Amino acid sequence: MTDVIVLGAGMVGVSTALALQAIGRDVVLVDKKGAGQETSYGNAGLIQAEAVEPHAFPQSLTAIIQTALKKNMDVNYHTLALPSHAKSLWSYFRNSTPKKHKQISSVYSSLIKASTKDHAPLIEASGSSALIKRNGFKDVYSEEGAFEQARKKAYNICHEYGVEAEFLDRDQLALAEPSLKKKMGGAILWKDAWSCSDPGKLTEAYARLFKERGGQFLHGDARTLQQNGAGWQIKTDEGFLEAENVVVALGPWSDQLLAKFGYNFPILRKRGYHRHFNGVANLNTPMYFSSASMVLAPMSKGIRVLTGAEIALRDAALTPVQITEAERKAKELIDLGEAIESQPWAGNRPCMPDMLPVMGKAWNHNGLWLHFGHGHQGFTLGPTTARILADAM
């Protein structure tokens, strides 16, 4: 028997295993795949210490109508998926009112601002410094008017939360990113953010560090989890594993497992797409283009083009309209080159309607702990919320 089983080897799960190990717990990490092979692989590779306010549901009628009519690429949705997401979407909308969002941001920002500090020792100990750049990322605006409007909001965020930004006009942006083929309206350089050229590889490196420190990583199916007397049991490739405690860190699959034990967590799954290209453009930082709802991120595999969110049923067929449009827009902006993969990657972000991660003890079962629902920021927040969960345990 071990002290703790951690289910899920994404950034959140691996960070949990490391944090519990650091306080002297005997930990076994369990996943049906290797570390960092799902959403922790497919993100933009950003550790976003500046992202102090979570993504809110649009509040203006104009924005809601544009989304409903699919007039922008920020959000795509499958009509058949809306009934199953209706309660979550309504709760998300209500939590996004200015007053409520401000209250949530006061909690969320305290987590986000600790992210780089909590990643730093793990990056160093795992020998991953070569994967990390500490020069921020840019929000890029196609028109000067949109840039000026964003600048005012960014200035308020910097003043309120103490994050750092630099404001680049169209000429300064052209000098900072000479690979851009078009002159844009301007950009906000968020200086607190770090970027990673291979987020899956960083997650693997953290998992390797966990094993080097004496931890064990087994392959197993989380669906076999069951209570065993006063503890828990799961079937792995090496037989049944028993523990006093189990942490569910399965990202967008957490609600499925926990439903088995009578819990109903309204996870809103936001599907995202990416694809790599072999272009010669040399981007100095990752960039988000608001007008195209896409991110361009320099990665070890090439330039990664990433999309906004898609609301779909869990196993629905891919509808890559967003990645197709993002690729078209990207080719207008940089020498993107040819696609490296024949098909785009897709994965789900596990978002909670209150925009805050779930972390703590389950209320109806002894030894059952929860750690999921990080939305767009699991890669950023994994070590920070893992530290908090370890303190609670």
XYZ file of C-alpha atoms in Angstrom, residues 45-295:
251
model
C 3.359 26.762 -23.959
C 2.770 29.921 -21.926
C 3.287 30.285 -18.179
C 1.032 33.286 -17.926
C 1.916 35.164 -14.749
C 0.161 38.185 -16.250
C -3.211 36.462 -16.884
C -4.669 37.761 -13.624
C -8.257 37.862 -14.856
C -9.813 34.624 -16.157
C -11.578 34.383 -19.509
C -15.107 35.716 -19.002
C -18.306 34.948 -20.886
C -19.215 37.919 -23.143
C -21.599 40.310 -21.428
C -22.554 42.694 -24.234
C -25.532 41.833 -26.391
C -23.500 42.553 -29.536
C -20.761 40.104 -28.546
C -23.290 37.418 -27.611
C -25.119 37.792 -30.939
C -21.820 37.636 -32.859
C -20.902 34.442 -31.025
C -24.350 32.927 -31.541
C -24.170 33.683 -35.264
C -20.548 32.441 -35.459
C -19.384 35.796 -36.778
C -15.938 35.438 -35.235
C -13.497 32.592 -34.610
C -13.284 33.119 -30.854
C -15.874 30.410 -30.253
C -17.346 27.703 -32.438
C -20.064 25.390 -31.197
C -21.997 22.281 -32.158
C -25.747 22.831 -31.789
C -26.200 19.280 -30.467
C -23.760 20.027 -27.635
C -25.601 23.054 -26.260
C -28.320 21.238 -24.229
C -25.734 19.283 -22.225
C -23.736 22.458 -21.584
C -26.705 24.767 -20.948
C -26.509 24.871 -17.143
C -22.737 25.345 -17.192
C -22.961 28.101 -19.786
C -25.686 29.919 -17.841
C -23.659 29.721 -14.637
C -20.557 30.865 -16.538
C -22.497 33.858 -17.885
C -23.745 34.816 -14.408
C -20.255 34.543 -12.920
C -18.914 36.822 -15.668
C -20.875 39.928 -14.675
C -18.414 42.745 -13.895
C -18.956 42.620 -10.119
C -18.744 38.829 -9.844
C -15.828 38.583 -12.255
C -13.893 41.125 -10.191
C -14.446 39.052 -7.040
C -13.298 35.884 -8.797
C -10.276 37.688 -10.236
C -9.106 38.691 -6.766
C -8.708 34.980 -5.935
C -7.549 33.910 -9.388
C -4.858 36.584 -9.576
C -3.248 35.403 -6.342
C -2.752 31.981 -7.941
C -1.581 33.259 -11.315
C 0.981 35.672 -9.898
C 2.716 32.813 -8.045
C 3.041 30.634 -11.150
C 6.534 31.502 -12.368
C 7.910 31.377 -8.825
C 6.481 27.871 -8.395
C 7.649 26.647 -11.809
C 11.185 28.026 -11.428
C 12.653 25.406 -9.049
C 11.095 22.569 -11.042
C 12.480 23.936 -14.312
C 15.952 24.099 -12.789
C 15.831 20.733 -10.995
C 14.520 18.949 -14.108
C 17.226 20.446 -16.332
C 14.663 22.167 -18.545
C 15.995 25.729 -18.697
C 16.737 25.428 -22.417
C 12.991 25.044 -23.067
C 12.077 28.324 -21.352
C 12.187 31.947 -22.491
C 11.473 34.693 -19.989
C 10.777 37.536 -22.416
C 6.979 37.631 -22.289
C 4.393 37.396 -25.040
C 2.487 39.873 -27.161
C -1.177 40.708 -27.649
C -1.239 42.063 -31.203
C -3.946 44.338 -32.629
C -4.522 44.876 -36.334
C -5.945 48.402 -35.987
C -4.591 51.349 -34.017
C -8.017 52.065 -32.537
C -8.323 48.564 -31.116
C -4.778 48.838 -29.761
C -5.516 52.117 -27.994
C -8.637 50.652 -26.410
C -6.704 47.571 -25.252
C -3.881 49.762 -23.956
C -6.253 51.544 -21.561
C -7.563 48.272 -20.174
C -4.038 46.842 -19.884
C -2.833 49.926 -18.047
C -5.601 49.458 -15.466
C -4.696 45.774 -15.048
C -1.025 46.655 -14.528
C -1.935 49.295 -11.962
C -4.406 47.098 -10.066
C -2.517 43.800 -10.024
C 1.113 44.871 -10.272
C 1.957 43.120 -13.534
C 4.306 44.643 -16.088
C 3.570 45.547 -19.692
C 5.235 47.484 -22.484
C 3.163 49.164 -25.166
C 4.506 48.932 -28.717
C 3.124 51.177 -31.443
C 3.013 49.968 -35.045
C 6.621 50.965 -35.779
C 7.996 49.539 -32.543
C 6.150 46.273 -33.173
C 7.573 46.064 -36.687
C 11.085 46.389 -35.222
C 10.399 43.884 -32.436
C 8.910 41.272 -34.818
C 10.501 41.748 -38.250
C 8.966 38.492 -39.520
C 5.525 40.127 -39.661
C 4.675 40.827 -43.285
C 2.053 43.454 -42.384
C 2.242 46.537 -40.222
C -0.203 46.035 -37.369
C -1.870 48.624 -35.165
C 0.303 47.864 -32.125
C 0.913 45.317 -29.393
C 1.008 44.864 -25.643
C 4.127 43.023 -24.491
C 3.240 41.250 -21.246
C 6.622 41.021 -19.563
C 5.737 38.680 -16.663
C 4.912 35.722 -18.905
C 7.346 32.912 -19.750
C 7.105 30.665 -22.788
C 8.077 27.038 -23.347
C 9.152 25.632 -26.713
C 7.761 22.159 -25.922
C 5.130 22.017 -23.140
C 4.726 18.268 -23.441
C 8.462 17.804 -23.007
C 8.484 20.054 -19.926
C 5.710 17.970 -18.363
C 7.698 14.818 -19.170
C 10.768 16.373 -17.540
C 8.799 17.080 -14.359
C 7.572 13.458 -14.363
C 11.139 12.246 -14.787
C 12.191 14.410 -11.839
C 9.422 12.818 -9.760
C 10.786 9.352 -10.586
C 14.392 10.399 -9.942
C 13.309 11.507 -6.474
C 11.914 8.057 -5.753
C 8.381 8.289 -7.120
C 6.695 5.576 -9.147
C 4.779 6.018 -12.426
C 2.438 3.204 -13.443
C 0.089 2.792 -16.378
C -3.516 2.151 -15.494
C -7.114 3.049 -16.272
C -8.649 5.531 -13.827
C -12.071 4.025 -14.480
C -11.059 0.989 -12.399
C -10.828 3.122 -9.242
C -12.889 1.781 -6.373
C -13.064 2.010 -2.608
C -11.265 -0.709 -0.723
C -12.145 -0.676 2.964
C -10.885 2.612 4.385
C -8.765 3.279 1.307
C -8.735 3.120 -2.485
C -7.733 0.645 -5.162
C -6.955 0.855 -8.864
C -5.885 -1.692 -11.441
C -2.553 -0.986 -13.144
C -0.418 -2.890 -15.644
C 1.488 -4.264 -12.654
C -1.587 -5.393 -10.730
C -3.853 -3.788 -8.171
C -2.515 -0.746 -6.326
C -3.911 0.327 -2.955
C -3.585 3.662 -1.160
C -5.059 5.583 1.719
C -5.672 8.625 -0.503
C -6.337 9.275 -4.170
C -6.152 12.583 -6.051
C -8.293 12.986 -9.170
C -6.302 15.191 -11.559
C -7.790 14.016 -14.837
C -8.553 17.391 -16.392
C -11.594 17.190 -18.702
C -12.200 13.539 -17.760
C -12.459 14.198 -14.006
C -16.230 14.636 -14.025
C -16.746 11.258 -15.703
C -14.850 9.381 -13.013
C -16.363 11.312 -10.128
C -19.918 10.739 -11.389
C -19.310 7.088 -10.508
C -19.104 8.149 -6.855
C -22.124 10.454 -6.924
C -20.488 13.802 -7.677
C -21.739 16.191 -10.347
C -19.105 18.660 -11.538
C -20.334 20.898 -14.396
C -17.091 20.973 -16.370
C -17.374 23.054 -19.529
C -15.071 21.468 -22.100
C -13.540 23.999 -24.477
C -11.937 22.158 -27.359
C -8.909 23.765 -28.960
C -6.901 22.955 -32.105
C -3.313 23.402 -33.195
C -0.958 22.492 -36.032
C 2.769 23.046 -36.625
C 4.320 24.642 -39.707
C 7.904 24.665 -40.956
C 8.047 28.326 -42.031
C 11.175 30.465 -41.831
C 9.542 33.207 -39.730
C 11.549 33.901 -36.589
C 9.104 34.991 -33.899
C 10.753 36.520 -30.833
C 7.792 35.804 -28.555
C 4.466 33.993 -28.889
C 1.750 36.313 -30.160
C -2.019 36.424 -29.764
C -3.907 38.088 -32.619
C -7.294 39.158 -31.275
C -8.792 39.944 -34.683
C -8.082 36.392 -35.860
C -8.631 34.634 -32.498
C -5.365 32.751 -32.878
C -1.968 32.330 -31.254
